[in-house]
Amino acid sequence: MITRLATAVGMVAGLVLGAATTAAAAPMPRQAVGAPCGAHAKACVQLSTNQAWLLSGGVVSYGPTPIRSGMSGHETPPGNFKVSFKNRNHWSTLFNAPMPFSVFFNGGIAFHQGSLDRASHGCIRMTRAGAETFFNALRPGDPVQVVP
């Protein structure tokens, strides 16, 4: 009886330790090469440096390109998003302003051409070259990562 109990305890301990080892050995999400986002992202934004990149297979394919993000009270939120839709000649009815080369990825937040001289109401403003490149490269469903 004691032998069976010791064997059972050993088997349970082995299962628990085996599960813990397996969980600890699970691979971490891969970091992109040359950008501060995960390799899963197709577009990467780093708010603290006002820069953005396009990624292909976890490697930078464009950038860094300068950006401006949301002002105080209208901060661009960090997180993982997906491109929802694009509009080459979007007009903001909320702010009565043009938003050329808009690529929306978080509700009303989009990459678009705009002044880099001042912060936005949450969007990622880019130069014309940057906005046009992002517009041409990104498709609905593509992953976007915004990091602090």
CSV table of N, CA and C in Angstrom, one decimal:
chain,number,residue,atom,x,y,z
A,1,MET,N,0.8,-1.2,0.0
A,1,MET,CA,0.0,0.0,0.0
A,1,MET,C,0.9,1.3,0.0
A,2,ILE,N,1.9,1.3,0.8
A,2,ILE,CA,2.8,2.4,0.9
A,2,ILE,C,3.5,2.6,-0.4
A,3,THR,N,3.9,1.5,-1.1
A,3,THR,CA,4.6,1.6,-2.4
A,3,THR,C,3.6,2.2,-3.4
A,4,ARG,N,2.4,1.8,-3.4
A,4,ARG,CA,1.4,2.4,-4.4
A,4,ARG,C,1.2,3.9,-4.1
A,5,LEU,N,1.1,4.3,-2.8
A,5,LEU,CA,0.9,5.7,-2.5
A,5,LEU,C,2.1,6.5,-2.9
A,6,ALA,N,3.3,6.0,-2.7
A,6,ALA,CA,4.5,6.7,-3.1
A,6,ALA,C,4.6,6.8,-4.6
A,7,THR,N,4.2,5.8,-5.3
A,7,THR,CA,4.2,5.8,-6.7
A,7,THR,C,3.2,6.8,-7.2
A,8,ALA,N,2.0,6.9,-6.6
A,8,ALA,CA,0.9,7.8,-7.0
A,8,ALA,C,1.4,9.2,-6.8
A,9,VAL,N,2.0,9.5,-5.6
A,9,VAL,CA,2.5,10.8,-5.3
A,9,VAL,C,3.6,11.3,-6.3
A,10,GLY,N,4.4,10.4,-6.6
A,10,GLY,CA,5.5,10.6,-7.5
A,10,GLY,C,5.0,11.0,-8.9
A,11,MET,N,3.9,10.2,-9.3
A,11,MET,CA,3.3,10.5,-10.6
A,11,MET,C,2.6,11.9,-10.7
A,12,VAL,N,1.9,12.2,-9.6
A,12,VAL,CA,1.3,13.5,-9.5
A,12,VAL,C,2.3,14.6,-9.5
A,13,ALA,N,3.3,14.5,-8.7
A,13,ALA,CA,4.4,15.5,-8.7
A,13,ALA,C,5.0,15.6,-10.1
A,14,GLY,N,5.3,14.5,-10.7
A,14,GLY,CA,5.8,14.6,-12.1
A,14,GLY,C,4.9,15.3,-13.0
A,15,LEU,N,3.6,15.0,-12.9
A,15,LEU,CA,2.7,15.7,-13.8
A,15,LEU,C,2.7,17.2,-13.6
A,16,VAL,N,2.7,17.6,-12.3
A,16,VAL,CA,2.6,19.0,-11.9
A,16,VAL,C,3.9,19.7,-12.4
A,17,LEU,N,5.0,19.1,-12.1
A,17,LEU,CA,6.3,19.7,-12.5
A,17,LEU,C,6.4,19.7,-14.0
A,18,GLY,N,6.0,18.7,-14.6
A,18,GLY,CA,6.0,18.6,-16.1
A,18,GLY,C,5.2,19.8,-16.7
A,19,ALA,N,4.0,20.0,-16.1
A,19,ALA,CA,3.1,21.1,-16.6
A,19,ALA,C,3.8,22.4,-16.4
A,20,ALA,N,4.4,22.6,-15.2
A,20,ALA,CA,5.0,23.9,-14.9
A,20,ALA,C,6.2,24.1,-15.8
A,21,THR,N,7.0,23.1,-16.1
A,21,THR,CA,8.1,23.2,-17.0
A,21,THR,C,7.6,23.6,-18.4
A,22,THR,N,6.6,22.9,-18.9
A,22,THR,CA,6.0,23.1,-20.2
A,22,THR,C,5.5,24.6,-20.3
A,23,ALA,N,4.8,25.0,-19.3
A,23,ALA,CA,4.3,26.4,-19.3
A,23,ALA,C,5.4,27.4,-19.3
A,24,ALA,N,6.4,27.2,-18.5
A,24,ALA,CA,7.5,28.1,-18.5
A,24,ALA,C,8.3,28.1,-19.8
A,25,ALA,N,8.3,27.0,-20.5
A,25,ALA,CA,9.1,26.9,-21.7
A,25,ALA,C,8.3,27.4,-22.9
A,26,ALA,N,7.1,27.9,-22.7
A,26,ALA,CA,6.3,28.4,-23.9
A,26,ALA,C,7.0,29.6,-24.5
A,27,PRO,N,7.1,29.7,-25.8
A,27,PRO,CA,7.8,30.8,-26.4
A,27,PRO,C,7.2,32.1,-26.1
A,28,MET,N,8.0,33.1,-25.9
A,28,MET,CA,7.5,34.5,-25.8
A,28,MET,C,7.2,35.0,-27.2
A,29,PRO,N,6.2,36.0,-27.3
A,29,PRO,CA,6.0,36.6,-28.6
A,29,PRO,C,7.3,37.2,-29.2
A,30,ARG,N,7.5,37.0,-30.4
A,30,ARG,CA,8.7,37.4,-31.1
A,30,ARG,C,8.7,38.9,-31.2
A,31,GLN,N,9.8,39.6,-30.9
A,31,GLN,CA,10.0,41.0,-31.1
A,31,GLN,C,10.4,41.3,-32.6
A,32,ALA,N,9.9,42.4,-33.1
A,32,ALA,CA,10.2,42.8,-34.5
A,32,ALA,C,11.7,43.2,-34.5
A,33,VAL,N,12.3,43.0,-35.7
A,33,VAL,CA,13.7,43.4,-35.9
A,33,VAL,C,13.7,44.9,-36.3
A,34,GLY,N,14.3,45.8,-35.5
A,34,GLY,CA,14.4,47.2,-35.9
A,34,GLY,C,13.2,48.1,-35.5
A,35,ALA,N,12.3,47.6,-34.7
A,35,ALA,CA,11.1,48.4,-34.3
A,35,ALA,C,10.7,47.8,-32.9
A,36,PRO,N,10.1,48.7,-32.1
A,36,PRO,CA,9.7,48.3,-30.7
A,36,PRO,C,8.5,47.5,-30.5
A,37,CYS,N,7.9,47.0,-31.6
A,37,CYS,CA,6.7,46.2,-31.5
A,37,CYS,C,6.9,44.7,-31.7
A,38,GLY,N,5.9,43.9,-31.5
A,38,GLY,CA,5.9,42.5,-31.7
A,38,GLY,C,6.0,42.2,-33.2
A,39,ALA,N,6.5,41.1,-33.5
A,39,ALA,CA,6.7,40.7,-34.9
A,39,ALA,C,5.4,40.4,-35.6
A,40,HIS,N,4.3,40.3,-34.9
A,40,HIS,CA,2.9,40.1,-35.5
A,40,HIS,C,2.4,41.3,-36.1
A,41,ALA,N,2.9,42.5,-35.7
A,41,ALA,CA,2.3,43.8,-36.2
A,41,ALA,C,2.7,44.0,-37.7
A,42,LYS,N,1.8,44.6,-38.4
A,42,LYS,CA,2.1,45.1,-39.8
A,42,LYS,C,2.5,46.6,-39.7
A,43,ALA,N,1.9,47.3,-38.8
A,43,ALA,CA,2.2,48.7,-38.5
A,43,ALA,C,2.6,48.9,-37.0
A,44,CYS,N,3.6,49.7,-36.7
A,44,CYS,CA,4.1,49.8,-35.4
A,44,CYS,C,4.2,51.3,-35.1
A,45,VAL,N,3.7,51.8,-34.0
A,45,VAL,CA,3.8,53.2,-33.6
A,45,VAL,C,4.5,53.2,-32.2
A,46,GLN,N,5.5,54.1,-32.0
A,46,GLN,CA,6.0,54.3,-30.7
A,46,GLN,C,5.8,55.8,-30.3
A,47,LEU,N,4.8,55.9,-29.3
A,47,LEU,CA,4.4,57.3,-29.0
A,47,LEU,C,5.5,58.1,-28.3
A,48,SER,N,6.4,57.5,-27.5
A,48,SER,CA,7.4,58.3,-26.8
A,48,SER,C,8.4,58.9,-27.7
A,49,THR,N,8.6,58.3,-28.9
A,49,THR,CA,9.7,58.8,-29.8
A,49,THR,C,9.0,59.5,-31.1
A,50,ASN,N,7.7,59.5,-31.1
A,50,ASN,CA,7.0,60.0,-32.3
A,50,ASN,C,7.5,59.4,-33.6
A,51,GLN,N,7.5,58.1,-33.7
A,51,GLN,CA,7.9,57.3,-34.8
A,51,GLN,C,7.0,56.2,-35.2
A,52,ALA,N,7.0,55.8,-36.4
A,52,ALA,CA,6.2,54.7,-36.9
A,52,ALA,C,6.9,53.9,-37.9
A,53,TRP,N,6.6,52.6,-38.0
A,53,TRP,CA,7.2,51.7,-39.0
A,53,TRP,C,6.2,50.8,-39.6
A,54,LEU,N,6.5,50.3,-40.8
A,54,LEU,CA,5.8,49.2,-41.4
A,54,LEU,C,6.7,48.0,-41.3
A,55,LEU,N,6.0,46.8,-41.0
A,55,LEU,CA,6.8,45.6,-40.8
A,55,LEU,C,6.3,44.5,-41.8
A,56,SER,N,7.2,43.7,-42.2
A,56,SER,CA,6.8,42.5,-43.0
A,56,SER,C,7.5,41.3,-42.5
A,57,GLY,N,6.8,40.3,-42.0
A,57,GLY,CA,7.4,39.2,-41.4
A,57,GLY,C,8.2,39.5,-40.2
A,58,GLY,N,7.9,40.5,-39.4
A,58,GLY,CA,8.6,40.9,-38.2
A,58,GLY,C,9.9,41.7,-38.5
A,59,VAL,N,10.1,42.1,-39.7
A,59,VAL,CA,11.3,43.0,-40.0
A,59,VAL,C,10.8,44.3,-40.6
A,60,VAL,N,11.4,45.4,-40.3
A,60,VAL,CA,11.1,46.7,-40.8
A,60,VAL,C,11.2,46.7,-42.3
A,61,SER,N,10.1,47.2,-43.0
A,61,SER,CA,10.1,47.3,-44.4
A,61,SER,C,10.0,48.8,-44.8
A,62,TYR,N,9.6,49.7,-43.8
A,62,TYR,CA,9.6,51.1,-44.0
A,62,TYR,C,9.7,51.8,-42.7
A,63,GLY,N,10.5,52.9,-42.6
A,63,GLY,CA,10.6,53.7,-41.4
A,63,GLY,C,11.9,53.5,-40.7
A,64,PRO,N,12.1,54.2,-39.6
A,64,PRO,CA,11.1,55.0,-39.0
A,64,PRO,C,10.7,56.3,-39.7
A,65,THR,N,9.4,56.6,-39.6
A,65,THR,CA,8.9,57.8,-40.2
A,65,THR,C,8.3,58.7,-39.0
A,66,PRO,N,8.5,60.0,-39.1
A,66,PRO,CA,8.0,60.9,-38.0
A,66,PRO,C,6.5,60.9,-38.0
A,67,ILE,N,6.0,61.0,-36.7
A,67,ILE,CA,4.5,61.1,-36.5
A,67,ILE,C,4.3,62.2,-35.4
A,68,ARG,N,3.0,62.5,-35.3
A,68,ARG,CA,2.5,63.3,-34.1
A,68,ARG,C,1.3,62.5,-33.7
A,69,SER,N,1.1,62.4,-32.4
A,69,SER,CA,-0.1,61.7,-31.8
A,69,SER,C,-0.9,62.6,-31.0
A,70,GLY,N,-1.8,62.0,-30.2
A,70,GLY,CA,-2.8,62.8,-29.5
A,70,GLY,C,-2.3,63.7,-28.4
A,71,MET,N,-2.9,64.9,-28.3
A,71,MET,CA,-2.6,65.9,-27.3
A,71,MET,C,-3.2,65.5,-26.0
A,72,SER,N,-2.8,66.2,-24.9
A,72,SER,CA,-3.3,65.9,-23.6
A,72,SER,C,-4.9,66.0,-23.6
A,73,GLY,N,-5.5,65.0,-23.1
A,73,GLY,CA,-6.9,64.9,-23.1
A,73,GLY,C,-7.5,64.2,-24.3
A,74,HIS,N,-6.7,64.0,-25.3
A,74,HIS,CA,-7.0,63.2,-26.5
A,74,HIS,C,-5.9,62.3,-26.8
A,75,GLU,N,-5.3,61.6,-25.8
A,75,GLU,CA,-4.1,60.8,-26.0
A,75,GLU,C,-4.5,59.6,-27.0
A,76,THR,N,-3.5,59.3,-27.8
A,76,THR,CA,-3.6,58.1,-28.6
A,76,THR,C,-3.4,56.9,-27.7
A,77,PRO,N,-4.3,55.9,-27.6
A,77,PRO,CA,-4.2,54.8,-26.7
A,77,PRO,C,-3.2,53.8,-27.2
A,78,PRO,N,-2.3,53.3,-26.3
A,78,PRO,CA,-1.5,52.1,-26.7
A,78,PRO,C,-2.3,50.9,-26.7
A,79,GLY,N,-1.9,49.9,-27.5
A,79,GLY,CA,-2.6,48.6,-27.6
A,79,GLY,C,-2.4,48.0,-28.9
A,80,ASN,N,-3.1,46.9,-29.1
A,80,ASN,CA,-3.1,46.1,-30.3
A,80,ASN,C,-4.5,46.3,-31.0
A,81,PHE,N,-4.5,46.6,-32.3
A,81,PHE,CA,-5.7,46.9,-33.0
A,81,PHE,C,-5.6,46.3,-34.4
A,82,LYS,N,-6.6,46.4,-35.2
A,82,LYS,CA,-6.7,45.9,-36.6
A,82,LYS,C,-7.2,47.1,-37.5
A,83,VAL,N,-6.6,47.2,-38.6
A,83,VAL,CA,-7.1,48.1,-39.6
A,83,VAL,C,-8.6,47.8,-39.9
A,84,SER,N,-9.4,48.8,-39.8
A,84,SER,CA,-10.9,48.6,-40.1
A,84,SER,C,-11.3,49.0,-41.5
A,85,PHE,N,-10.8,50.2,-41.9
A,85,PHE,CA,-11.1,50.7,-43.2
A,85,PHE,C,-10.2,51.8,-43.6
A,86,LYS,N,-10.1,52.1,-44.9
A,86,LYS,CA,-9.3,53.1,-45.5
A,86,LYS,C,-10.1,54.1,-46.3
A,87,ASN,N,-9.7,55.3,-46.4
A,87,ASN,CA,-10.4,56.3,-47.2
A,87,ASN,C,-9.3,57.4,-47.6
A,88,ARG,N,-9.0,57.3,-48.9
A,88,ARG,CA,-8.0,58.2,-49.5
A,88,ARG,C,-8.3,59.7,-49.3
A,89,ASN,N,-9.5,60.1,-49.3
A,89,ASN,CA,-9.9,61.5,-49.2
A,89,ASN,C,-10.9,61.8,-48.1
A,90,HIS,N,-10.6,61.2,-46.9
A,90,HIS,CA,-11.5,61.4,-45.8
A,90,HIS,C,-11.6,62.8,-45.3
A,91,TRP,N,-12.8,63.2,-44.9
A,91,TRP,CA,-13.0,64.5,-44.3
A,91,TRP,C,-13.6,64.3,-42.9
A,92,SER,N,-13.0,64.8,-41.9
A,92,SER,CA,-13.5,64.7,-40.5
A,92,SER,C,-14.7,65.7,-40.4
A,93,THR,N,-15.9,65.1,-40.2
A,93,THR,CA,-17.0,66.0,-39.9
A,93,THR,C,-17.0,66.4,-38.4
A,94,LEU,N,-16.3,65.7,-37.5
A,94,LEU,CA,-16.2,66.1,-36.1
A,94,LEU,C,-15.3,67.3,-36.0
A,95,PHE,N,-14.2,67.4,-36.7
A,95,PHE,CA,-13.3,68.5,-36.6
A,95,PHE,C,-13.2,69.4,-37.9
A,96,ASN,N,-14.1,69.1,-38.8
A,96,ASN,CA,-14.2,69.9,-40.1
A,96,ASN,C,-12.8,70.0,-40.7
A,97,ALA,N,-12.2,68.9,-40.9
A,97,ALA,CA,-10.8,69.0,-41.4
A,97,ALA,C,-10.5,67.8,-42.4
A,98,PRO,N,-9.6,68.0,-43.4
A,98,PRO,CA,-9.2,67.0,-44.3
A,98,PRO,C,-8.3,66.0,-43.5
A,99,MET,N,-8.4,64.7,-43.9
A,99,MET,CA,-7.6,63.6,-43.4
A,99,MET,C,-7.2,62.7,-44.6
A,100,PRO,N,-6.3,63.3,-45.4
A,100,PRO,CA,-5.9,62.5,-46.6
A,100,PRO,C,-5.2,61.2,-46.2
A,101,PHE,N,-5.4,60.2,-47.0
A,101,PHE,CA,-4.7,58.8,-46.9
A,101,PHE,C,-5.0,58.2,-45.5
A,102,SER,N,-6.3,58.3,-45.1
A,102,SER,CA,-6.7,57.8,-43.8
A,102,SER,C,-6.7,56.2,-43.8
A,103,VAL,N,-6.1,55.7,-42.7
A,103,VAL,CA,-6.2,54.2,-42.4
A,103,VAL,C,-6.7,54.1,-41.0
A,104,PHE,N,-7.9,53.8,-40.8
A,104,PHE,CA,-8.5,53.7,-39.5
A,104,PHE,C,-8.2,52.4,-38.8
A,105,PHE,N,-7.8,52.4,-37.5
A,105,PHE,CA,-7.5,51.2,-36.8
A,105,PHE,C,-8.1,51.1,-35.4
A,106,ASN,N,-8.7,52.2,-34.9
A,106,ASN,CA,-9.3,52.1,-33.5
A,106,ASN,C,-10.4,53.1,-33.5
A,107,GLY,N,-11.6,52.7,-34.0
A,107,GLY,CA,-12.7,53.6,-34.0
A,107,GLY,C,-12.4,54.7,-34.9
A,108,GLY,N,-12.4,56.0,-34.4
A,108,GLY,CA,-12.2,57.2,-35.2
A,108,GLY,C,-10.7,57.5,-35.3
A,109,ILE,N,-9.8,56.7,-34.8
A,109,ILE,CA,-8.4,57.0,-34.8
A,109,ILE,C,-7.8,56.4,-36.0
A,110,ALA,N,-7.0,57.2,-36.7
A,110,ALA,CA,-6.4,56.7,-38.0
A,110,ALA,C,-5.0,57.3,-38.2
A,111,PHE,N,-4.2,56.6,-39.1
A,111,PHE,CA,-3.0,57.2,-39.6
A,111,PHE,C,-3.5,58.1,-40.7
A,112,HIS,N,-3.0,59.3,-40.9
A,112,HIS,CA,-3.4,60.2,-42.0
A,112,HIS,C,-2.3,61.3,-42.1
A,113,GLN,N,-2.3,61.9,-43.3
A,113,GLN,CA,-1.5,63.0,-43.6
A,113,GLN,C,-1.9,64.2,-42.7
A,114,GLY,N,-1.0,64.9,-42.1
A,114,GLY,CA,-1.3,66.1,-41.3
A,114,GLY,C,-0.1,66.7,-40.8
A,115,SER,N,-0.3,67.9,-40.2
A,115,SER,CA,0.8,68.7,-39.7
A,115,SER,C,1.5,68.0,-38.5
A,116,LEU,N,2.9,68.0,-38.6
A,116,LEU,CA,3.6,67.4,-37.5
A,116,LEU,C,4.0,68.5,-36.5
A,117,ASP,N,3.5,69.7,-36.7
A,117,ASP,CA,3.9,70.9,-35.8
A,117,ASP,C,3.0,70.9,-34.5
A,118,ARG,N,1.9,70.2,-34.5
A,118,ARG,CA,1.1,70.1,-33.3
A,118,ARG,C,0.5,68.8,-33.1
A,119,ALA,N,0.1,68.5,-31.9
A,119,ALA,CA,-0.5,67.2,-31.6
A,119,ALA,C,-1.9,67.1,-32.2
A,120,SER,N,-2.4,65.9,-32.3
A,120,SER,CA,-3.8,65.6,-32.9
A,120,SER,C,-4.8,65.4,-31.8
A,121,HIS,N,-6.0,65.0,-32.2
A,121,HIS,CA,-7.1,64.7,-31.3
A,121,HIS,C,-7.1,63.1,-31.1
A,122,GLY,N,-6.0,62.5,-31.3
A,122,GLY,CA,-5.8,61.0,-31.1
A,122,GLY,C,-5.3,60.3,-32.3
A,123,CYS,N,-5.4,60.9,-33.5
A,123,CYS,CA,-4.9,60.2,-34.7
A,123,CYS,C,-3.4,60.3,-34.7
A,124,ILE,N,-2.9,59.5,-35.7
A,124,ILE,CA,-1.4,59.5,-35.9
A,124,ILE,C,-1.2,60.3,-37.2
A,125,ARG,N,-0.7,61.5,-37.0
A,125,ARG,CA,-0.5,62.4,-38.2
A,125,ARG,C,0.9,62.0,-38.7
A,126,MET,N,1.0,62.1,-40.1
A,126,MET,CA,2.2,61.7,-40.8
A,126,MET,C,2.5,62.7,-41.9
A,127,THR,N,3.7,62.7,-42.4
A,127,THR,CA,4.0,63.4,-43.6
A,127,THR,C,3.2,62.8,-44.8
A,128,ARG,N,3.1,63.5,-45.9
A,128,ARG,CA,2.4,63.0,-47.0
A,128,ARG,C,3.0,61.7,-47.5
A,129,ALA,N,4.4,61.6,-47.5
A,129,ALA,CA,5.1,60.4,-48.0
A,129,ALA,C,4.7,59.2,-47.0
A,130,GLY,N,4.8,59.5,-45.7
A,130,GLY,CA,4.5,58.5,-44.7
A,130,GLY,C,3.1,58.0,-44.8
A,131,ALA,N,2.1,58.9,-44.9
A,131,ALA,CA,0.7,58.6,-44.9
A,131,ALA,C,0.4,57.8,-46.2
A,132,GLU,N,0.9,58.2,-47.3
A,132,GLU,CA,0.7,57.5,-48.6
A,132,GLU,C,1.2,56.1,-48.6
A,133,THR,N,2.4,56.0,-48.0
A,133,THR,CA,3.1,54.7,-47.9
A,133,THR,C,2.2,53.7,-47.0
A,134,PHE,N,1.8,54.2,-45.9
A,134,PHE,CA,1.0,53.4,-45.0
A,134,PHE,C,-0.3,53.1,-45.6
A,135,PHE,N,-0.9,54.0,-46.3
A,135,PHE,CA,-2.2,53.8,-47.0
A,135,PHE,C,-2.1,52.7,-48.1
A,136,ASN,N,-1.0,52.7,-48.8
A,136,ASN,CA,-0.8,51.7,-49.9
A,136,ASN,C,-0.4,50.4,-49.3
A,137,ALA,N,0.2,50.3,-48.2
A,137,ALA,CA,0.7,49.0,-47.6
A,137,ALA,C,-0.3,48.3,-46.8
A,138,LEU,N,-1.2,49.0,-46.1
A,138,LEU,CA,-2.1,48.4,-45.1
A,138,LEU,C,-3.4,48.0,-45.7
A,139,ARG,N,-4.0,46.9,-45.2
A,139,ARG,CA,-5.3,46.4,-45.7
A,139,ARG,C,-6.2,46.2,-44.4
A,140,PRO,N,-7.5,46.3,-44.6
A,140,PRO,CA,-8.4,45.9,-43.5
A,140,PRO,C,-8.0,44.6,-42.9
A,141,GLY,N,-8.0,44.5,-41.6
A,141,GLY,CA,-7.6,43.3,-40.9
A,141,GLY,C,-6.1,43.2,-40.5
A,142,ASP,N,-5.3,44.1,-41.1
A,142,ASP,CA,-3.9,44.1,-40.7
A,142,ASP,C,-3.7,44.5,-39.3
A,143,PRO,N,-2.8,43.9,-38.5
A,143,PRO,CA,-2.6,44.2,-37.1
A,143,PRO,C,-1.7,45.5,-37.0
A,144,VAL,N,-2.1,46.4,-36.1
A,144,VAL,CA,-1.4,47.6,-35.7
A,144,VAL,C,-1.1,47.5,-34.2
A,145,GLN,N,0.1,47.8,-33.9
A,145,GLN,CA,0.5,47.9,-32.5
A,145,GLN,C,1.0,49.3,-32.2
A,146,VAL,N,0.4,49.9,-31.1
A,146,VAL,CA,0.8,51.2,-30.6
A,146,VAL,C,1.5,51.0,-29.2
A,147,VAL,N,2.7,51.4,-29.0
A,147,VAL,CA,3.4,51.2,-27.8
A,147,VAL,C,3.7,52.6,-27.2
A,148,PRO,N,3.8,52.6,-25.8
A,148,PRO,CA,4.0,54.0,-25.2
A,148,PRO,C,5.3,54.6,-25.6
